[in-house]
Short mmCIF file of C-alpha atoms in Angstrom, two decimals:
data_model
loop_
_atom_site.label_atom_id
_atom_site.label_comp_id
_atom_site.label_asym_id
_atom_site.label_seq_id
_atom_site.Cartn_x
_atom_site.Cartn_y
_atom_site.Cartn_z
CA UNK A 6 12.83 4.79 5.27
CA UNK A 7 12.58 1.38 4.26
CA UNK A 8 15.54 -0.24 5.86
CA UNK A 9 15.12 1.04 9.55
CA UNK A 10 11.23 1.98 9.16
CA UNK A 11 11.61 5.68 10.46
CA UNK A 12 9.47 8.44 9.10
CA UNK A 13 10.53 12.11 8.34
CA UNK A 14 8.85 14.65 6.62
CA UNK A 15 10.41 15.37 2.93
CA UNK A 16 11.63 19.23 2.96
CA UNK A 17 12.88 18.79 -0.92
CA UNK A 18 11.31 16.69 -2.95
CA UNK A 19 13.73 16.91 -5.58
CA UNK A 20 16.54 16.42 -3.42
CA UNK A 21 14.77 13.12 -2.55
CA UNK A 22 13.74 12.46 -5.57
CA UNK A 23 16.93 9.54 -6.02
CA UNK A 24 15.99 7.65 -2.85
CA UNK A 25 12.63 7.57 -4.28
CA UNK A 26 13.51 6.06 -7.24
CA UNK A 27 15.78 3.83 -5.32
CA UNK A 28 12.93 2.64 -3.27
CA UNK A 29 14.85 3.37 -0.34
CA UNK A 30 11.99 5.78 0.80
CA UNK A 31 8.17 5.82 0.16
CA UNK A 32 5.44 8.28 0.33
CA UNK A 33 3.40 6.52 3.63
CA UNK A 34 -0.24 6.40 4.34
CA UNK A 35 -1.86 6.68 7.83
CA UNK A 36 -3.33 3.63 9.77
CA UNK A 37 -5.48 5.93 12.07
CA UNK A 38 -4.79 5.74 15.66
CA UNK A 39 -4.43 8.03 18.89
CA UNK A 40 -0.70 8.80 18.13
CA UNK A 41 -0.25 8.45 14.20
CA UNK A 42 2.16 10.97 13.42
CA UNK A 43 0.21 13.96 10.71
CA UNK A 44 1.47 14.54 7.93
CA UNK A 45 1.92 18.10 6.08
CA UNK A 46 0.85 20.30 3.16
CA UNK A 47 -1.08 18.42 0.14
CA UNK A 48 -1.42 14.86 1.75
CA UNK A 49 -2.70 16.74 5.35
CA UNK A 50 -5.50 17.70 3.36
CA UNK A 51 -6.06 14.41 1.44
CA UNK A 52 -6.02 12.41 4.76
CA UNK A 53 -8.75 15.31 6.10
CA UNK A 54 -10.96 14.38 3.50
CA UNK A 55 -10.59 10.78 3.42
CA UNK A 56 -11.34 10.97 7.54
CA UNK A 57 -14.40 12.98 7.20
CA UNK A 58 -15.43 11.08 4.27
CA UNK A 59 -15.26 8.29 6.99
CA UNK A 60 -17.18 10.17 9.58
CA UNK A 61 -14.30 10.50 12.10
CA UNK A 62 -12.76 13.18 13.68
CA UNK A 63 -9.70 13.66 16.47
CA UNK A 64 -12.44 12.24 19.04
CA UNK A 65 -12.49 9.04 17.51
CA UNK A 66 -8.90 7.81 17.03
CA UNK A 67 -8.38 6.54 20.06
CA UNK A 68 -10.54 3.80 19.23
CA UNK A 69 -8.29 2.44 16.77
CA UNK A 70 -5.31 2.21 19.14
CA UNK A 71 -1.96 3.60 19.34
CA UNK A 72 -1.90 3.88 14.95
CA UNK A 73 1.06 4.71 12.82
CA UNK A 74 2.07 5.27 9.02
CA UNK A 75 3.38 2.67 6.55
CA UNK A 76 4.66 2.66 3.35
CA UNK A 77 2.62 2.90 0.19
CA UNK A 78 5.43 0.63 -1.89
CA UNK A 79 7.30 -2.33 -1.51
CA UNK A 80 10.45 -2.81 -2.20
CA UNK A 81 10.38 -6.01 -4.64
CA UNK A 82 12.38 -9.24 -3.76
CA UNK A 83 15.39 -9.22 -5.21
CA UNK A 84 15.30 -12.83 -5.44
CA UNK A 85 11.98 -13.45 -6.73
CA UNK A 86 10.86 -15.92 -9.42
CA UNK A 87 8.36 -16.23 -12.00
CA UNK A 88 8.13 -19.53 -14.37
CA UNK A 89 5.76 -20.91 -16.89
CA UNK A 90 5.08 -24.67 -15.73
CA UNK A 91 2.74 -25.08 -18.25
CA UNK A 92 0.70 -23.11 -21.05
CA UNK A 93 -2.01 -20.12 -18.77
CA UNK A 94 -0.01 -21.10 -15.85
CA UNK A 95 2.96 -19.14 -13.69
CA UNK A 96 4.79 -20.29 -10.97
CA UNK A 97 5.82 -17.33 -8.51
CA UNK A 98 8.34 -17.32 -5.90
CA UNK A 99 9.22 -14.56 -3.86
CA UNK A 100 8.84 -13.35 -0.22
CA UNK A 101 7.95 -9.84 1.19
CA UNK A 102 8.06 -7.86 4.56
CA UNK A 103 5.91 -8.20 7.56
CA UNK A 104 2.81 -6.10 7.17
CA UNK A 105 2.39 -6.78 3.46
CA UNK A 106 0.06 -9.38 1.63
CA UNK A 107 0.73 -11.58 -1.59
CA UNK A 108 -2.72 -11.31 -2.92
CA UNK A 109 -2.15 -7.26 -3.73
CA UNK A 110 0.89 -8.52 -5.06
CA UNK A 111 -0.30 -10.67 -7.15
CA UNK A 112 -3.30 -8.00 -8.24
CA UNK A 113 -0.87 -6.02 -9.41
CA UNK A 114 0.75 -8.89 -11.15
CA UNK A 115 -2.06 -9.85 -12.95
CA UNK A 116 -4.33 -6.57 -12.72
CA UNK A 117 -7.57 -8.91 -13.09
CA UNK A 118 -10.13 -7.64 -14.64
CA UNK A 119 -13.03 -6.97 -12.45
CA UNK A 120 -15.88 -7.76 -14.81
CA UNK A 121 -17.19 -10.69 -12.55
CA UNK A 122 -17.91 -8.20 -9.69
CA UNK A 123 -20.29 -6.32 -12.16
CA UNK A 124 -22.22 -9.47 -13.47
CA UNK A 125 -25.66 -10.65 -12.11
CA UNK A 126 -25.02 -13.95 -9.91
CA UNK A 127 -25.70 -16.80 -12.19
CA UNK A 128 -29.04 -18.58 -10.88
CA UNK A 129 -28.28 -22.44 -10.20
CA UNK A 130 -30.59 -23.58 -13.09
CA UNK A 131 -27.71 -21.61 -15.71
CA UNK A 132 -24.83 -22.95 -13.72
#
């Protein structure tokens, strides 16, 4: 629940489905530690995968400390800004919860492209 931050397990999706859409509740994902609360059915089994893809098992989460779950969406700021100051440019203003970042934000925003990750490094000689 995104106003008080408590978890529950979803018994009827389509009875939840408004709250959803609301963005008053969000699917969560796990940060792994010693008491993370599981979750059920279809995502149980996603979560298994993604932890032995990982290499880790039971044994190792209490390594990562006491762990939890946390939303996989954030609500947007109601208040939030975007202007053109100038031709190619935007000016954003907004703010967001504890916990979340302004550079995935802004990813999603823009959704760069990622071709420059794929290119050879440039030697300095063709800089």
């Amino acid at each position: 629940k995104h106003d008080t931050g408590g978890l529950f397990d979803v018994l009827d999706a389509d009875r939840e489905q408004l709250r959803v859409d609301e963005v008053a509740i969000s699917p969560t994902g796990p940060m792994v530690g010693k008491r993370m609360r599981a979750a059920d059915g279809a995502p149980a089994r996603i979560e298994a995968e993604a932890m032995a893809a990982c290499r880790l098992t039971e044994a190792d989460l209490p390594r990562f400390g006491r762990g939890t779950r946390r939303p996989l969406r954030v609500p947007c700021d109601p208040h939030a800004t975007v202007e053109r100051p100038a031709p190619g440019q935007l000016a954003l203003t907004f703010t967001l919860r504890s916990g979340s970042y302004a550079t995935t934000l802004l990813d999603e925003l823009v959704k760069p492209d990622d071709t420059f990750q794929r290119q050879p490094p440039r030697s300095p000689a063709s800089a």
